[in-house]
Short mmCIF file of C-alpha atoms in Angstrom, two decimals:
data_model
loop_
_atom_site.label_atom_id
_atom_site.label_comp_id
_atom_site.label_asym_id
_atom_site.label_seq_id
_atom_site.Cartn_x
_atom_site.Cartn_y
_atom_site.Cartn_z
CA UNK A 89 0.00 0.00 0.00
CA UNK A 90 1.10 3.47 -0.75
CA UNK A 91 -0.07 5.80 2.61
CA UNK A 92 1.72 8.42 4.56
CA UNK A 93 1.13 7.73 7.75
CA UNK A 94 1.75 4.73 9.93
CA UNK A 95 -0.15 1.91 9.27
CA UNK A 96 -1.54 -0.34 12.37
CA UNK A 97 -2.70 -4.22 10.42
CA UNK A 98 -5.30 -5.60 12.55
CA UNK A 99 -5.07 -9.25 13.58
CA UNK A 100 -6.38 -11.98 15.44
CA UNK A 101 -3.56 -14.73 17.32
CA UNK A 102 -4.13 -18.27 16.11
CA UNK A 103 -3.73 -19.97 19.14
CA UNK A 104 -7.40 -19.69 20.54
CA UNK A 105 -10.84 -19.35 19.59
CA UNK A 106 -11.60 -15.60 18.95
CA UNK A 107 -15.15 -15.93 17.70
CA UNK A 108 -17.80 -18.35 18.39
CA UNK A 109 -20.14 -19.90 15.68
CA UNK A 110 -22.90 -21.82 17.29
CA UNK A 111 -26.45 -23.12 16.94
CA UNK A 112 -28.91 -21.12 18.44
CA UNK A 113 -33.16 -21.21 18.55
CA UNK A 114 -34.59 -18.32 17.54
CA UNK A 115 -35.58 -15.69 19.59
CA UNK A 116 -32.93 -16.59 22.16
CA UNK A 117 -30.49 -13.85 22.29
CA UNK A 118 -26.91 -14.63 20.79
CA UNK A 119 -24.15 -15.17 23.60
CA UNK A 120 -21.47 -12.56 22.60
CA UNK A 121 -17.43 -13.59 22.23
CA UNK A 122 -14.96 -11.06 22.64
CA UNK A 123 -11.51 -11.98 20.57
CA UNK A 124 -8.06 -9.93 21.57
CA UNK A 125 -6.94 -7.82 18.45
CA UNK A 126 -3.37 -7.68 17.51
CA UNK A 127 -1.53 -5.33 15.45
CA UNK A 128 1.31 -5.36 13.28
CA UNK A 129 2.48 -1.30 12.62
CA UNK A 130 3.55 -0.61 9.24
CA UNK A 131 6.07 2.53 9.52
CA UNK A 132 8.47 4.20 7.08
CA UNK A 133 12.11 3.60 6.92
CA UNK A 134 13.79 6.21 4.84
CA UNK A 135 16.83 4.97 2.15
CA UNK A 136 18.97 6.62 -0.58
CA UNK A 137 21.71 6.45 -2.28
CA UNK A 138 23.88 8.65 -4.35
CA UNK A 139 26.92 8.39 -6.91
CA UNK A 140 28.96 10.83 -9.30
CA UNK A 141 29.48 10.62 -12.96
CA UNK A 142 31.86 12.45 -14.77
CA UNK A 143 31.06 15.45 -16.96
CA UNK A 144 34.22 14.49 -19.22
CA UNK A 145 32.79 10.70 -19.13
CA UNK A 146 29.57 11.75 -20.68
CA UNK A 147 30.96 14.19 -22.81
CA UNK A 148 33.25 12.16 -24.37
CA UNK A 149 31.45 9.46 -25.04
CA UNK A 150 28.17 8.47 -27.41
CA UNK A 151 26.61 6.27 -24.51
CA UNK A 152 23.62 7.57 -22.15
CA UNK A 153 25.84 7.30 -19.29
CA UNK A 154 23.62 9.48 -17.18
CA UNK A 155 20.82 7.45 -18.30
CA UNK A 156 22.88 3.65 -17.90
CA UNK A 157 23.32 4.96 -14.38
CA UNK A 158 20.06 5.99 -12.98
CA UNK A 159 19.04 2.69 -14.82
CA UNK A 160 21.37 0.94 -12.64
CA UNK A 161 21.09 3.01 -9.15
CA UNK A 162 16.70 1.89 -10.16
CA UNK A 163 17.84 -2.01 -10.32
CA UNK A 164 20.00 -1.74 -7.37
CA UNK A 165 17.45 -0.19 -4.80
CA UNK A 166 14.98 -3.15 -5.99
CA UNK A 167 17.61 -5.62 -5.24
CA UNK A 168 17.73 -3.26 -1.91
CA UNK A 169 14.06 -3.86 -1.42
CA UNK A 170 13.47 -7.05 -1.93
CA UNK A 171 16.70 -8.50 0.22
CA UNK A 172 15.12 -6.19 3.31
CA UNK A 173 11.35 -8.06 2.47
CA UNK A 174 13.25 -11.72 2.40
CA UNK A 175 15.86 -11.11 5.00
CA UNK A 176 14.88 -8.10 7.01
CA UNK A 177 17.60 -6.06 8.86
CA UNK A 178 17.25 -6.57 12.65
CA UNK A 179 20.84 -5.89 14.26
CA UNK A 180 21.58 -3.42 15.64
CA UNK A 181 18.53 -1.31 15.22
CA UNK A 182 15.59 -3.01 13.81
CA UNK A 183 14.43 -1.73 10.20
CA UNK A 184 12.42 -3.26 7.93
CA UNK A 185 12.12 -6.87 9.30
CA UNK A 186 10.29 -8.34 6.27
CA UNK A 187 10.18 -12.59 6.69
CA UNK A 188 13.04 -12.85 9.15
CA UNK A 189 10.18 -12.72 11.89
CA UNK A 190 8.16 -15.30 10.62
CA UNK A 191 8.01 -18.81 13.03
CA UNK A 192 5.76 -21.10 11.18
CA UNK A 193 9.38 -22.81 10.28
CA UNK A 194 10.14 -26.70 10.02
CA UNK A 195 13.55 -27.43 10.60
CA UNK A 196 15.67 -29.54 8.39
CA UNK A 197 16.99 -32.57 9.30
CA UNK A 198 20.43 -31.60 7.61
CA UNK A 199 22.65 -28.73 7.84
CA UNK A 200 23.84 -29.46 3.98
CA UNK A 201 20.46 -31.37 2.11
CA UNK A 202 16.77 -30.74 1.48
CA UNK A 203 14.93 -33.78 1.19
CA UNK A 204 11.43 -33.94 -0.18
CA UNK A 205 9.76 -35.40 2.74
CA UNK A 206 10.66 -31.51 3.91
CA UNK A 207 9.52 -30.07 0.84
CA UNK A 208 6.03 -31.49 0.75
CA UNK A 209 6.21 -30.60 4.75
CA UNK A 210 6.84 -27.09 4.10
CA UNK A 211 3.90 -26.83 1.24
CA UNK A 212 1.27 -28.46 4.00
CA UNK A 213 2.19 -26.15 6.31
CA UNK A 214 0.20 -23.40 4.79
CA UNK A 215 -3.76 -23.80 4.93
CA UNK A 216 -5.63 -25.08 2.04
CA UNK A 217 -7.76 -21.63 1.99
CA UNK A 218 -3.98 -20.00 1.23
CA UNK A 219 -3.21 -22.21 -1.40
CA UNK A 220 -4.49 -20.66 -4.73
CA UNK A 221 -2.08 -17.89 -4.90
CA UNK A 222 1.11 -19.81 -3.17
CA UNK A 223 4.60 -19.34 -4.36
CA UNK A 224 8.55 -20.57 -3.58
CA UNK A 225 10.96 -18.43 -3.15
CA UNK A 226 14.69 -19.38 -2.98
CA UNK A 227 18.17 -18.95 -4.60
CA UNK A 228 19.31 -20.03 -7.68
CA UNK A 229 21.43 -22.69 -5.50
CA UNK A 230 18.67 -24.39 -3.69
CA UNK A 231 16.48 -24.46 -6.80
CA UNK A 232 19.58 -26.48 -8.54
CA UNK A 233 19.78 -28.75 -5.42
CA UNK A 234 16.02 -29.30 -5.62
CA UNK A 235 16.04 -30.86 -8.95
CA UNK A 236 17.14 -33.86 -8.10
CA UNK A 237 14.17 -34.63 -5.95
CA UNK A 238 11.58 -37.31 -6.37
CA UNK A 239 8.37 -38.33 -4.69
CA UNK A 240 7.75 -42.30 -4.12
CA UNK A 241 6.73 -42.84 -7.12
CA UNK A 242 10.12 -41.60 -9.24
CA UNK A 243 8.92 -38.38 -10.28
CA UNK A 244 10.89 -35.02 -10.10
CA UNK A 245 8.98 -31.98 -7.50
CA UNK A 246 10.59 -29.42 -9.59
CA UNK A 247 9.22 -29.46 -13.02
CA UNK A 248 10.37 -27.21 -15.87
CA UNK A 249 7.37 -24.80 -17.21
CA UNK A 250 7.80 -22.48 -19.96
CA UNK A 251 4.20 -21.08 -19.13
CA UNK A 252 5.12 -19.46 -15.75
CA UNK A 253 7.56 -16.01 -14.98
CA UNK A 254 10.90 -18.81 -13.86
CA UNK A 255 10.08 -21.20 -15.51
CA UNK A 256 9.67 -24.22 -13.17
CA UNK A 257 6.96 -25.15 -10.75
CA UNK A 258 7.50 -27.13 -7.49
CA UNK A 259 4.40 -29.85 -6.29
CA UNK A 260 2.83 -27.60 -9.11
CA UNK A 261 3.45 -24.09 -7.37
CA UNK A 262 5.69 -20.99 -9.45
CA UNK A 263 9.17 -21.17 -8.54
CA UNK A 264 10.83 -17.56 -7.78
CA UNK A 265 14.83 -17.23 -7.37
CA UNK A 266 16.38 -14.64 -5.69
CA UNK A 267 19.78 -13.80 -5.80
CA UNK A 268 19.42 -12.67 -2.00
CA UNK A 269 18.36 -15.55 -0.32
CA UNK A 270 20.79 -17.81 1.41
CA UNK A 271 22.80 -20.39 0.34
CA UNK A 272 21.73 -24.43 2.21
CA UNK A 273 24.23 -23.81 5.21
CA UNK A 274 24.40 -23.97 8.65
CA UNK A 275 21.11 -22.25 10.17
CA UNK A 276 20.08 -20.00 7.12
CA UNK A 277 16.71 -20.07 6.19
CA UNK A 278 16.89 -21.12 3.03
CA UNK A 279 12.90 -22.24 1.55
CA UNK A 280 10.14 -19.96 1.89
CA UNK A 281 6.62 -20.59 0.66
CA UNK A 282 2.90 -19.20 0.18
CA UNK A 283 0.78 -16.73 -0.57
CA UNK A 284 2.60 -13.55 -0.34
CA UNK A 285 0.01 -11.28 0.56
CA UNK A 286 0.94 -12.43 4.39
CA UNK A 287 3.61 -9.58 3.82
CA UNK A 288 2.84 -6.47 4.53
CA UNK A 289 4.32 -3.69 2.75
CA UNK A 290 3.68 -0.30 2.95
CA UNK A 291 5.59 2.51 0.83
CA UNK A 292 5.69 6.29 2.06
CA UNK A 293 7.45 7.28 -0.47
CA UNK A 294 7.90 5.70 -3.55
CA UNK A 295 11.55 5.35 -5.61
CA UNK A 296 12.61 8.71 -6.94
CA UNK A 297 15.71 9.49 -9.00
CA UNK A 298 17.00 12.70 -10.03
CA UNK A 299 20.07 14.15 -11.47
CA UNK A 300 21.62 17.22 -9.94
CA UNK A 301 23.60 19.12 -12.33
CA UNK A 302 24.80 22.15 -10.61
CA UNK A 303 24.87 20.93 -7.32
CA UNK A 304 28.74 19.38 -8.16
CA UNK A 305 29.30 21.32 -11.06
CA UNK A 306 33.06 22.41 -9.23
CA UNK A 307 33.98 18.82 -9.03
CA UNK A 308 33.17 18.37 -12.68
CA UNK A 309 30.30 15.46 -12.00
CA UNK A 310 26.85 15.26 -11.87
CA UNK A 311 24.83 13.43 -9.13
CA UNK A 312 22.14 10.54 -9.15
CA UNK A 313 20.32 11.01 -6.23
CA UNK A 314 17.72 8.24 -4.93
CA UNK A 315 15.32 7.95 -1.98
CA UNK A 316 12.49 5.62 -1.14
CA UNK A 317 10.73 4.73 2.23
CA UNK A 318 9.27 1.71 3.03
CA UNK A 319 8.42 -0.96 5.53
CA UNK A 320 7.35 -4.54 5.44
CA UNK A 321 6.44 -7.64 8.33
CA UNK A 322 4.85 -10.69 8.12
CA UNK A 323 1.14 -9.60 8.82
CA UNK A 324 -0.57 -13.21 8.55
CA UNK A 325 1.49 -16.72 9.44
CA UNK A 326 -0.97 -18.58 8.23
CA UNK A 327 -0.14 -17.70 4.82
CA UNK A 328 3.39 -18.27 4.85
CA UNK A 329 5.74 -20.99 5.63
CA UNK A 330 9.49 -21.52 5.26
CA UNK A 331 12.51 -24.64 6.09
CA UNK A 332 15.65 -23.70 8.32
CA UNK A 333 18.30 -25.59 7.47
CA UNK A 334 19.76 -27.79 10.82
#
């Protein structure tokens, strides 16, 4: 969502009954449940960056430098963006925390291996109502190590599919890589899965470039100048699941 101000996500906890459905005779009056609201707040952590070209680069040259490199400073705060919604940054001051606060976690067996018995674990682990719109997300890594999986009957879980964004599907789900999510080691969390709309993001301000001209016109360079501010947390478990490697 795109708002100003910060944003407070109402929830209910899964671990108890927050409102009753019951049979009831008519005319009786309806015995009244009162469920404990959470919240997740949405706020608005400010980034930027900024870099120098030089005036004799661009004006020797018959390349859109200035263009190549707000281009470049555009792919590099997406990268930005979507390793702070996957990974979060929570030492020392907590920022944008993104999944690294979600539990609903199985833990591998292995430090080093995925097996499928864990993969099919993970994908149960979201409810069935969740399902429809469910995604992986991993590196390119674990996506090569998952290849060589098979159910009990022989066949591969990854399958190759022209028809979807990656290209391959997993127990018939898209498969997303990401170049920022960890490598199978030690403790990294290295699988996550389902519907992403568990994820709360909210953007203040969205990604805006400029190029200042005069600004370091006595150092012979123009600036590219970028800020953005965002936020994003897990606002629904139930939606999302992910495997920790041992």
């Amino acid at each position: 969502s795109y708002v100003k101000d910060n944003v407070d996500v109402p929830y209910y906890p899964t671990d108890g009954n927050n409102i009753t459905v019951a049979y009831q005779e008519e005319f009786s009056e309806l015995a009244s449940t009162s469920g404990k609201f959470g919240a997740v707040q949405l706020k608005g952590f400010l980034a930027g960056a900024l870099t120098l070209v030089s005036r004799s680069l661009i004006n020797n040259t018959g390349i859109d430098i200035v263009g190549f490199t707000v281009d470049e400073m555009a792919y590099q705060m997406k990268r930005f963006i979507e390793h702070e919604l996957l990974i979060g940054t929570t030492s020392p001051t907590a920022k944008v925390t993104g999944m690294s606060t979600l539990t609903n976690l199985l833990t591998a067996q292995s430090a080093t291996a995925i097996t499928a018995d864990e993969v099919i674990q993970v994908h149960d682990m979201v409810k069935d109502e969740f399902q429809q719109n469910a995604m992986w997300v991993m590196s390119p890594a674990t996506r090569t190590a998952l290849r060589t999986l098979k159910d009990g009957m022989g066949r591969y879980l990854l399958q190759d599919d022209i028809s979807l964004p990656f290209g391959a599907s997993l127990l018939g789900k898209p498969v997303y890589v990401s170049d920022n999510m960890p490598q199978i080691a030690t403790g990294n969390k290295v699988l996550y899965y389902g519907d992403f709309r568990g994820l709360g993001t909210k953007f203040s301000e969205d990604i805006n470039i400029e190029v200042l001209r005069e600004r370091y016109a006595d150092q012979h360079a123009y600036g590219i100048i970028g800020w953005f501010e965002f936020d994003g947390k897990v606002i629904n478990e139930q939606m999302l699941a992910g495997l920790k490697m041992a």
